[in-house]
Coordinates of C-alpha atoms in Angstrom, one line a residue:
M29 CA 55.3 -75.3 31.6
K30 CA 59.0 -74.2 31.4
P31 CA 60.2 -73.7 35.0
I32 CA 60.7 -70.1 36.1
K33 CA 64.3 -69.2 36.9
A34 CA 65.4 -68.8 40.6
P35 CA 64.7 -65.3 41.9
K36 CA 68.4 -64.4 42.0
N37 CA 68.3 -64.4 38.1
C38 CA 65.1 -62.2 37.8
T39 CA 65.8 -58.6 36.7
G40 CA 62.4 -57.3 37.6
C41 CA 61.7 -56.2 34.0
A42 CA 57.9 -56.9 34.4
A43 CA 57.5 -58.5 31.0
C44 CA 55.9 -61.6 32.5
S45 CA 53.3 -59.4 34.3
A46 CA 52.6 -57.4 31.2
V47 CA 51.9 -60.5 29.0
C48 CA 49.6 -62.3 31.4
A49 CA 46.1 -62.1 30.0
R50 CA 44.6 -63.1 33.4
N51 CA 46.5 -60.5 35.4
A52 CA 47.8 -63.3 37.6
I53 CA 51.3 -61.9 38.0
S54 CA 52.1 -59.0 40.2
L55 CA 55.5 -57.4 41.1
C56 CA 56.0 -57.5 44.9
S57 CA 58.9 -56.2 46.9
D58 CA 61.0 -58.5 49.0
E59 CA 62.6 -57.7 52.3
D60 CA 65.5 -55.9 50.6
G61 CA 63.1 -53.7 48.5
F62 CA 63.6 -55.4 45.1
R63 CA 60.5 -56.4 43.2
Y64 CA 59.9 -60.0 42.0
P65 CA 56.9 -61.6 40.2
Q66 CA 54.3 -63.3 42.4
V67 CA 51.7 -65.6 40.8
D68 CA 48.1 -65.8 41.9
F69 CA 47.5 -69.4 41.2
S70 CA 43.7 -69.0 41.5
L71 CA 43.9 -66.9 38.3
C72 CA 46.8 -68.7 36.5
T73 CA 45.9 -71.1 33.8
E74 CA 49.5 -72.3 33.3
C75 CA 49.5 -71.2 29.7
G76 CA 53.3 -70.6 29.8
A77 CA 53.2 -67.1 28.3
C78 CA 55.2 -65.7 31.1
A79 CA 58.0 -68.2 30.8
S80 CA 58.1 -67.8 27.0
M81 CA 58.3 -64.1 27.4
C82 CA 61.1 -63.9 30.0
P83 CA 64.3 -62.4 28.5
V84 CA 66.4 -64.3 31.0
L85 CA 65.0 -67.6 29.9
N86 CA 64.9 -66.9 26.2
E87 CA 67.8 -65.7 24.0
S88 CA 67.2 -62.7 21.8
S89 CA 68.8 -61.5 18.6
R90 CA 71.4 -58.9 19.3
S91 CA 74.0 -57.0 17.2
K92 CA 77.3 -55.2 17.8
A93 CA 77.7 -51.5 17.2
S94 CA 78.6 -50.6 13.6
K95 CA 79.7 -47.1 14.6
I96 CA 80.7 -45.5 17.9
Y97 CA 80.7 -41.7 18.4
A98 CA 81.8 -39.2 21.0
V99 CA 78.8 -36.9 21.1
R100 CA 77.7 -33.8 22.9
T101 CA 74.8 -31.3 22.4
T102 CA 75.7 -27.8 21.4
D103 CA 73.3 -26.5 24.0
S104 CA 75.6 -25.9 27.0
S105 CA 72.7 -25.6 29.5
V106 CA 71.3 -29.0 28.5
R107 CA 74.7 -30.5 28.6
M108 CA 75.3 -29.2 32.2
S109 CA 72.0 -30.6 33.4
S110 CA 72.7 -34.0 31.7
S111 CA 74.8 -36.9 33.1
S112 CA 77.2 -36.8 30.3
G113 CA 76.9 -35.0 26.9
G114 CA 73.1 -34.6 26.5
F115 CA 72.7 -37.1 23.7
F116 CA 69.4 -38.5 25.1
S117 CA 67.9 -35.0 25.2
V118 CA 68.7 -34.5 21.5
L119 CA 67.1 -37.8 20.6
A120 CA 64.0 -37.0 22.8
S121 CA 63.7 -33.6 21.2
K122 CA 63.7 -35.1 17.7
V123 CA 61.0 -37.7 18.5
I124 CA 58.7 -35.1 20.2
A125 CA 59.2 -32.8 17.3
E126 CA 57.9 -35.6 15.0
G127 CA 54.7 -35.9 17.1
G128 CA 56.0 -38.8 19.1
I129 CA 56.2 -39.8 22.8
V130 CA 59.3 -40.4 24.9
Y131 CA 59.4 -42.9 27.8
G132 CA 62.1 -42.6 30.4
A133 CA 62.9 -42.8 34.1
A134 CA 61.5 -39.9 36.3
F135 CA 61.3 -39.2 40.0
S136 CA 57.9 -39.3 41.8
S137 CA 56.7 -35.9 43.0
D138 CA 58.2 -36.6 46.5
F139 CA 61.5 -37.9 45.1
K140 CA 61.0 -41.2 47.1
S141 CA 60.8 -43.4 44.0
V142 CA 61.5 -43.7 40.3
K143 CA 59.3 -45.0 37.5
H144 CA 58.9 -44.7 33.7
I145 CA 56.7 -42.0 32.4
G146 CA 55.7 -40.9 28.9
I147 CA 56.2 -37.3 27.8
E148 CA 54.9 -35.4 24.7
K149 CA 56.3 -31.9 25.3
A150 CA 59.8 -30.6 24.9
E151 CA 59.6 -28.7 28.2
D152 CA 59.1 -32.1 30.0
I153 CA 62.4 -33.6 28.8
G154 CA 64.1 -32.4 31.9
K155 CA 62.0 -34.8 34.0
L156 CA 63.8 -37.7 32.2
R157 CA 67.2 -36.1 31.9
G158 CA 70.0 -37.3 34.1
S159 CA 70.9 -40.6 35.7
K160 CA 68.6 -42.1 38.5
Y161 CA 70.6 -44.6 40.5
V162 CA 67.5 -46.4 41.7
Q163 CA 65.6 -49.3 40.1
C164 CA 62.3 -48.2 38.5
E165 CA 59.1 -49.4 40.1
D166 CA 57.2 -50.0 36.9
N167 CA 54.1 -52.2 36.5
A168 CA 52.5 -54.2 33.7
N169 CA 50.7 -51.2 32.2
L170 CA 54.0 -49.6 31.0
F171 CA 54.7 -52.1 28.3
R172 CA 51.0 -52.2 27.4
E173 CA 50.8 -48.5 26.9
I174 CA 53.9 -48.4 24.8
K175 CA 52.4 -51.1 22.6
K176 CA 49.2 -49.1 22.1
D177 CA 51.3 -46.1 21.1
L178 CA 53.3 -48.1 18.6
M179 CA 50.2 -49.7 17.1
S180 CA 48.6 -46.3 16.6
G181 CA 51.6 -45.4 14.5
R182 CA 53.2 -42.8 16.8
P183 CA 57.0 -42.5 17.0
V184 CA 58.2 -43.8 20.4
L185 CA 61.5 -43.5 22.1
F186 CA 62.1 -45.8 25.1
S187 CA 65.1 -45.3 27.4
G188 CA 66.0 -47.8 30.1
T189 CA 68.5 -50.3 31.4
P190 CA 69.5 -53.2 29.2
C191 CA 67.2 -55.6 31.0
Q192 CA 64.3 -53.2 30.6
I193 CA 64.9 -52.9 26.8
E194 CA 65.1 -56.7 26.6
G195 CA 61.9 -57.0 28.6
L196 CA 60.1 -54.6 26.3
S197 CA 61.4 -56.3 23.1
A198 CA 60.3 -59.7 24.4
Y199 CA 56.8 -58.4 25.2
L200 CA 56.4 -56.7 21.8
K201 CA 57.5 -59.9 20.0
K202 CA 58.3 -58.1 16.8
K203 CA 60.2 -55.0 15.7
Y204 CA 58.4 -51.8 15.1
D205 CA 59.7 -49.2 12.6
N206 CA 58.4 -46.4 14.8
L207 CA 60.2 -47.5 18.0
L208 CA 63.7 -46.3 19.0
T209 CA 65.3 -47.9 22.1
V210 CA 68.2 -46.6 24.1
D211 CA 70.0 -48.4 26.9
M212 CA 73.2 -47.6 28.7
I213 CA 76.3 -49.2 30.2
C214 CA 74.9 -50.2 33.5
H215 CA 76.7 -50.9 36.8
G216 CA 73.6 -52.3 38.4
V217 CA 70.3 -51.1 39.9
P218 CA 70.1 -50.2 43.6
S219 CA 67.1 -51.2 45.9
P220 CA 64.2 -48.7 45.7
A221 CA 63.7 -49.3 49.5
V222 CA 67.2 -48.2 50.3
W223 CA 66.9 -45.0 48.2
S224 CA 63.5 -44.2 49.9
A225 CA 65.0 -44.7 53.3
Y226 CA 68.1 -42.6 52.5
I227 CA 66.3 -39.6 51.0
S228 CA 63.8 -39.7 53.9
E229 CA 66.6 -39.6 56.4
L230 CA 68.2 -36.6 54.6
E231 CA 64.9 -34.8 54.7
E232 CA 64.5 -35.5 58.4
K233 CA 68.0 -34.2 59.1
N234 CA 67.2 -31.0 57.2
N235 CA 63.6 -30.7 58.5
A236 CA 62.4 -30.1 55.0
H237 CA 61.1 -31.8 51.8
S238 CA 63.2 -32.5 48.7
D239 CA 62.7 -30.0 45.9
K240 CA 65.4 -31.3 43.5
V241 CA 67.7 -34.3 43.4
S242 CA 70.8 -34.8 41.1
F243 CA 72.9 -37.9 41.1
R244 CA 75.3 -36.2 38.7
N245 CA 75.7 -32.6 39.7
K246 CA 78.5 -30.9 37.7
I247 CA 79.2 -28.0 40.0
S248 CA 82.8 -29.3 40.2
G249 CA 82.8 -30.6 36.7
W250 CA 81.7 -33.7 34.9
K251 CA 84.7 -35.8 36.0
K252 CA 84.2 -34.9 39.7
Y253 CA 80.5 -35.0 39.8
S254 CA 78.5 -34.8 43.0
F255 CA 75.3 -36.0 44.5
S256 CA 73.1 -33.1 45.5
V257 CA 69.7 -32.4 47.0
D258 CA 67.9 -29.0 47.2
F259 CA 65.5 -28.8 50.1
S260 CA 62.3 -26.8 50.5
N261 CA 63.7 -24.6 53.3
G262 CA 66.7 -23.4 51.1
N263 CA 69.2 -25.9 52.5
K264 CA 71.4 -27.8 50.0
Y265 CA 73.2 -31.1 50.4
C266 CA 76.1 -31.7 48.0
Q267 CA 78.8 -34.4 48.4
T268 CA 81.2 -36.1 46.1
V269 CA 80.7 -39.8 45.1
V270 CA 83.3 -40.8 47.7
D271 CA 81.8 -38.8 50.5
D272 CA 78.1 -39.5 50.0
P273 CA 77.1 -42.8 51.7
Y274 CA 74.5 -43.7 49.2
M275 CA 76.6 -43.1 46.1
S276 CA 79.7 -44.7 47.7
A277 CA 77.7 -47.8 48.5
F278 CA 76.3 -47.9 45.0
V279 CA 79.8 -47.6 43.4
H280 CA 81.0 -50.4 45.7
S281 CA 78.0 -52.6 44.6
V282 CA 76.6 -52.9 48.1
T283 CA 73.0 -52.0 47.2
I284 CA 72.4 -53.4 43.8
R285 CA 70.1 -56.3 42.7
K286 CA 71.6 -59.8 42.9
S287 CA 70.9 -60.5 39.2
C288 CA 73.1 -57.6 38.3
F289 CA 76.2 -59.5 39.3
K290 CA 75.6 -62.1 36.6
C291 CA 73.7 -59.9 34.1
P292 CA 73.1 -61.9 30.8
F293 CA 72.8 -58.5 28.9
R294 CA 76.2 -57.2 29.9
K295 CA 77.9 -57.7 26.6
L296 CA 78.9 -55.8 23.5
E297 CA 76.0 -57.1 21.5
R298 CA 72.8 -55.3 22.3
I299 CA 69.1 -55.5 21.3
S300 CA 68.8 -51.7 21.6
D301 CA 69.2 -49.2 18.8
F302 CA 71.5 -47.0 20.8
T303 CA 73.7 -47.6 23.8
M304 CA 74.9 -44.6 25.8
A305 CA 77.7 -44.1 28.3
D306 CA 80.1 -41.5 29.7
F307 CA 83.1 -41.2 27.6
W308 CA 85.7 -41.7 30.3
G309 CA 89.2 -41.2 29.0
C310 CA 88.0 -38.8 26.3
E311 CA 90.9 -36.4 27.0
K312 CA 93.3 -38.9 25.4
V313 CA 91.1 -39.5 22.3
T314 CA 89.1 -36.4 21.6
P315 CA 90.9 -33.6 23.5
Q316 CA 89.2 -30.9 21.3
M317 CA 85.9 -31.8 22.9
N318 CA 87.2 -32.2 26.5
D319 CA 85.9 -29.2 28.4
N320 CA 84.8 -31.2 31.5
T321 CA 81.1 -30.5 30.9
G322 CA 80.4 -34.0 29.6
I323 CA 80.7 -36.2 26.5
T324 CA 78.4 -39.1 25.6
L325 CA 79.6 -42.3 24.0
A326 CA 77.0 -43.3 21.5
F327 CA 77.0 -46.9 20.2
I328 CA 75.1 -47.2 17.0
N329 CA 73.6 -50.8 17.1
S330 CA 71.1 -50.9 14.2
E331 CA 70.3 -49.6 10.8
K332 CA 67.5 -47.5 12.3
A333 CA 70.0 -45.9 14.7
I334 CA 72.3 -45.0 11.8
S335 CA 69.6 -43.1 9.9
T336 CA 68.4 -41.5 13.1
F337 CA 71.9 -40.3 14.1
N338 CA 72.6 -38.9 10.6
S339 CA 69.4 -36.8 10.9
L340 CA 70.2 -35.2 14.2
C341 CA 70.9 -31.5 14.6
D342 CA 72.6 -29.4 17.3
I343 CA 75.3 -31.9 18.1
E344 CA 79.1 -32.2 17.8
F345 CA 80.5 -35.6 17.2
T346 CA 83.6 -37.6 16.4
E347 CA 83.9 -41.2 15.5
V348 CA 86.0 -43.3 17.9
S349 CA 87.4 -46.8 17.8
E350 CA 86.0 -49.7 19.9
D351 CA 89.3 -49.9 21.8
D352 CA 89.2 -46.2 22.7
A353 CA 85.6 -46.4 23.6
L354 CA 85.9 -49.4 25.9
R355 CA 89.3 -48.7 27.5
E356 CA 87.7 -47.1 30.5
N357 CA 84.2 -48.6 30.0
S358 CA 84.9 -52.3 30.5
S359 CA 81.7 -52.6 32.6
M360 CA 79.9 -52.8 29.2
Y361 CA 81.0 -56.4 29.0
I362 CA 82.7 -57.4 32.3
Q363 CA 80.5 -58.5 35.1
T364 CA 80.4 -56.5 38.4
G365 CA 82.2 -58.4 41.1
Y366 CA 80.1 -59.5 44.1
N367 CA 80.9 -57.5 47.2
L368 CA 80.5 -59.6 50.4
N369 CA 79.6 -56.4 52.2
R370 CA 76.3 -56.5 50.3
D371 CA 75.3 -59.4 52.6
Y372 CA 76.3 -57.5 55.7
F373 CA 74.3 -54.4 54.5
F374 CA 71.0 -56.2 53.8
D375 CA 71.3 -58.4 56.9
N376 CA 71.2 -55.1 58.9
F377 CA 69.1 -52.9 56.6
N378 CA 65.6 -53.4 58.1
G379 CA 66.7 -52.9 61.7
T380 CA 69.1 -50.0 61.3
A381 CA 68.7 -46.8 63.2
S382 CA 70.7 -44.8 60.6
I383 CA 70.7 -45.8 56.9
S384 CA 73.5 -43.3 56.2
A385 CA 75.7 -44.9 58.9
L386 CA 75.0 -48.4 57.6
L387 CA 75.7 -47.4 54.0
H388 CA 79.0 -45.8 55.0
D389 CA 80.0 -48.8 57.1
A390 CA 79.1 -51.3 54.3
A391 CA 80.9 -49.3 51.6
N392 CA 84.1 -48.9 53.6
R393 CA 84.4 -52.1 55.7
H394 CA 87.0 -54.6 54.6
T395 CA 86.6 -58.3 55.1
L396 CA 89.5 -60.7 55.3
I397 CA 88.7 -61.9 51.8
T398 CA 88.7 -58.4 50.3
R399 CA 92.0 -57.6 52.1
A400 CA 93.5 -60.8 50.7
I401 CA 92.3 -60.0 47.2
G402 CA 93.7 -56.5 47.5
K403 CA 97.1 -57.8 48.6
Y404 CA 97.1 -60.3 45.8
R405 CA 96.5 -57.6 43.2
R406 CA 99.2 -55.4 44.7
I407 CA 101.7 -58.2 44.5
K408 CA 100.7 -59.1 41.0
Q409 CA 101.1 -55.4 40.0
K410 CA 104.6 -55.3 41.5
I411 CA 105.6 -58.4 39.7
G412 CA 104.3 -57.0 36.4
D413 CA 106.1 -53.7 37.0
S414 CA 109.4 -55.5 37.6
K415 CA 109.3 -57.4 34.3

């Protein structure tokens, strides 16, 4: 049997668990809160299906976007509740109107975790709308249910991170005409355990339960978005990315999965039909659309995506060049640099008295190496400016 990759390369997509006919593989959390496959060797027959299914072990066929658009929905209320321009909601509405089912990331009822759910009603799109900066805790049944829907002939839209799209595609083994997939430019996925600890601490401080969570609150505009929580007692927590400990640690790559630092799917070529992103820098390219309520970059990666996009209603769009699209979105193809403070954070995570304090400390502490790198970059910049 082909050897399984070291855990640091596993993305947690769960394709191996889904394909196992003996149900010998379970996803179990490690001490940092990330889930990895565990094999019950009393059930395993060493058939090799899991290794042959793993998207990290096996190369897939990908394609580069043929078109790139700046897009936003004409529904301002949907746009304001979306992370960027509301493109996902427009796609979801179309699939549901055609009798289909939409799968996307949703909070649990207590907001302590995130997992994929399937929705069939337009009024439920809000559950999937908006970024969730937490890794989904999906199990083997997710991919199995999607396959059942596809085999029944129903239109299906699946939205997820690049590794989740790769995992689903590997599990399905073939392309389905009734499946649309949407991924995004991904910075990395934070630990579910860290998120659960953080939101629990906020609830304890406010002596109330969470009623609503938004990682991309646009109260101060799209470009200066905030993290906010509405509590059951009427209290509201709202802080900018810089000031909120959880978001600051995420942006500084302190809490993300190890495999995210060497992601094999961080490239221009994608297996998904669509890739979405915030159109940062849009004011220089599409100033007529720049009202600070959000614009989506939509990468059209397949023939199916072209025909789907051309059939959409209730959107404004402008074609943009690859250079303009990627100028401030280099994380689509450039790996996230490893932050040494990640080690410091997880070394102290399970014994900390305050997750907020530890997140703040890890996000803002400077090691000798980070100081040296910063100094080198400043010197290099000065040399460049003097030329």
